Amino acid sequence: EAVDNYEIKNIRLSVVSPGGIYTDWRTKKHEYFIKMKPIFLDFIKIVKEKKLGVTLDCGHIPACYFTKEEIDLISSVSGKKYELFNCTPVMDITPDLQITTCFGAYDPIPLNFDWNLTGLHRYLTYHYSIPKALNNNQDKCTKCKNLQNFQCQGGCLAFSSPE
């Protein structure tokens, strides 16, 4: 209804970030991806039918959970190949001047105004995002070469095992 009422042409979608009512799924990543996959694919079919575009956010199901046909379907609405993925997070500043690059994966940190944008991005990437990616090895990702080679981060970093 919102798409029709507001004449929306493109949707930014994050489908498997384990926050809110889904927080308990953080230790069951594999089961969560399997549960969410048909919901995601049904949504993608509706988007295709309505001729909308989709921009996929970093909270998505890894490509290894899909068949070639399903990847082709997802790619047809996103405009690019759905494949191995590592996010390059956008920095978000909260109303109380905290900063995070990944809601749900770690607590925001106080914004230090002595940093420049490049230094801040580097700090958050190396101190938060990369360690989370290294620990995001639950379930079928445990021995995955794509995760070990940083070609995939194994889904949303909020699933990461504790450091």
CSV table of N, CA and C in Angstrom, one decimal, residues 14 21 25 53 55 66 72-73 78 100-102 109 111 123 136 142 160:
chain,number,residue,atom,x,y,z
A,14,SER,N,16.8,-4.3,4.2
A,14,SER,CA,17.7,-5.1,5.1
A,14,SER,C,16.8,-6.1,5.7
A,21,ILE,N,12.5,-7.8,18.0
A,21,ILE,CA,11.9,-9.1,18.4
A,21,ILE,C,12.7,-10.3,17.9
A,25,TRP,N,17.5,-14.7,17.9
A,25,TRP,CA,18.0,-15.5,16.8
A,25,TRP,C,19.5,-15.4,16.6
A,53,GLY,N,12.6,-1.1,-8.0
A,53,GLY,CA,14.0,-1.5,-7.8
A,53,GLY,C,14.3,-1.7,-6.3
A,55,THR,N,17.5,-1.8,-3.4
A,55,THR,CA,18.9,-1.6,-3.0
A,55,THR,C,19.0,-2.5,-1.8
A,66,PHE,N,21.1,-19.6,-1.7
A,66,PHE,CA,20.2,-19.5,-2.8
A,66,PHE,C,20.7,-20.4,-4.0
A,72,ASP,N,19.4,-15.2,-9.7
A,72,ASP,CA,19.1,-14.4,-10.9
A,72,ASP,C,17.8,-13.6,-10.7
A,73,LEU,N,16.9,-14.1,-10.0
A,73,LEU,CA,15.6,-13.3,-9.6
A,73,LEU,C,16.0,-12.1,-8.8
A,78,SER,N,17.5,-6.0,-8.2
A,78,SER,CA,18.5,-5.1,-7.6
A,78,SER,C,19.4,-4.4,-8.6
A,100,THR,N,28.1,4.9,15.1
A,100,THR,CA,28.2,3.5,14.8
A,100,THR,C,28.2,3.3,13.3
A,101,THR,N,28.7,2.2,12.8
A,101,THR,CA,28.6,1.9,11.4
A,101,THR,C,27.7,0.7,11.2
A,102,CYS,N,27.2,0.1,12.3
A,102,CYS,CA,26.4,-1.1,12.1
A,102,CYS,C,25.5,-1.3,13.3
A,109,ILE,N,29.8,4.3,19.9
A,109,ILE,CA,30.8,4.9,20.7
A,109,ILE,C,30.7,6.4,20.6
A,111,LEU,N,31.3,10.2,19.8
A,111,LEU,CA,31.9,10.8,18.7
A,111,LEU,C,33.1,11.7,19.2
A,123,TYR,N,39.1,3.8,11.9
A,123,TYR,CA,39.0,3.3,13.2
A,123,TYR,C,37.8,2.4,13.4
A,136,ASN,N,32.2,-13.9,12.7
A,136,ASN,CA,30.8,-14.2,12.2
A,136,ASN,C,30.8,-15.6,11.6
A,142,THR,N,31.3,-21.7,9.5
A,142,THR,CA,32.4,-22.0,10.3
A,142,THR,C,33.7,-22.4,9.5
A,160,SER,N,27.6,-12.0,14.8
A,160,SER,CA,28.9,-12.4,15.1
A,160,SER,C,29.0,-12.9,16.6
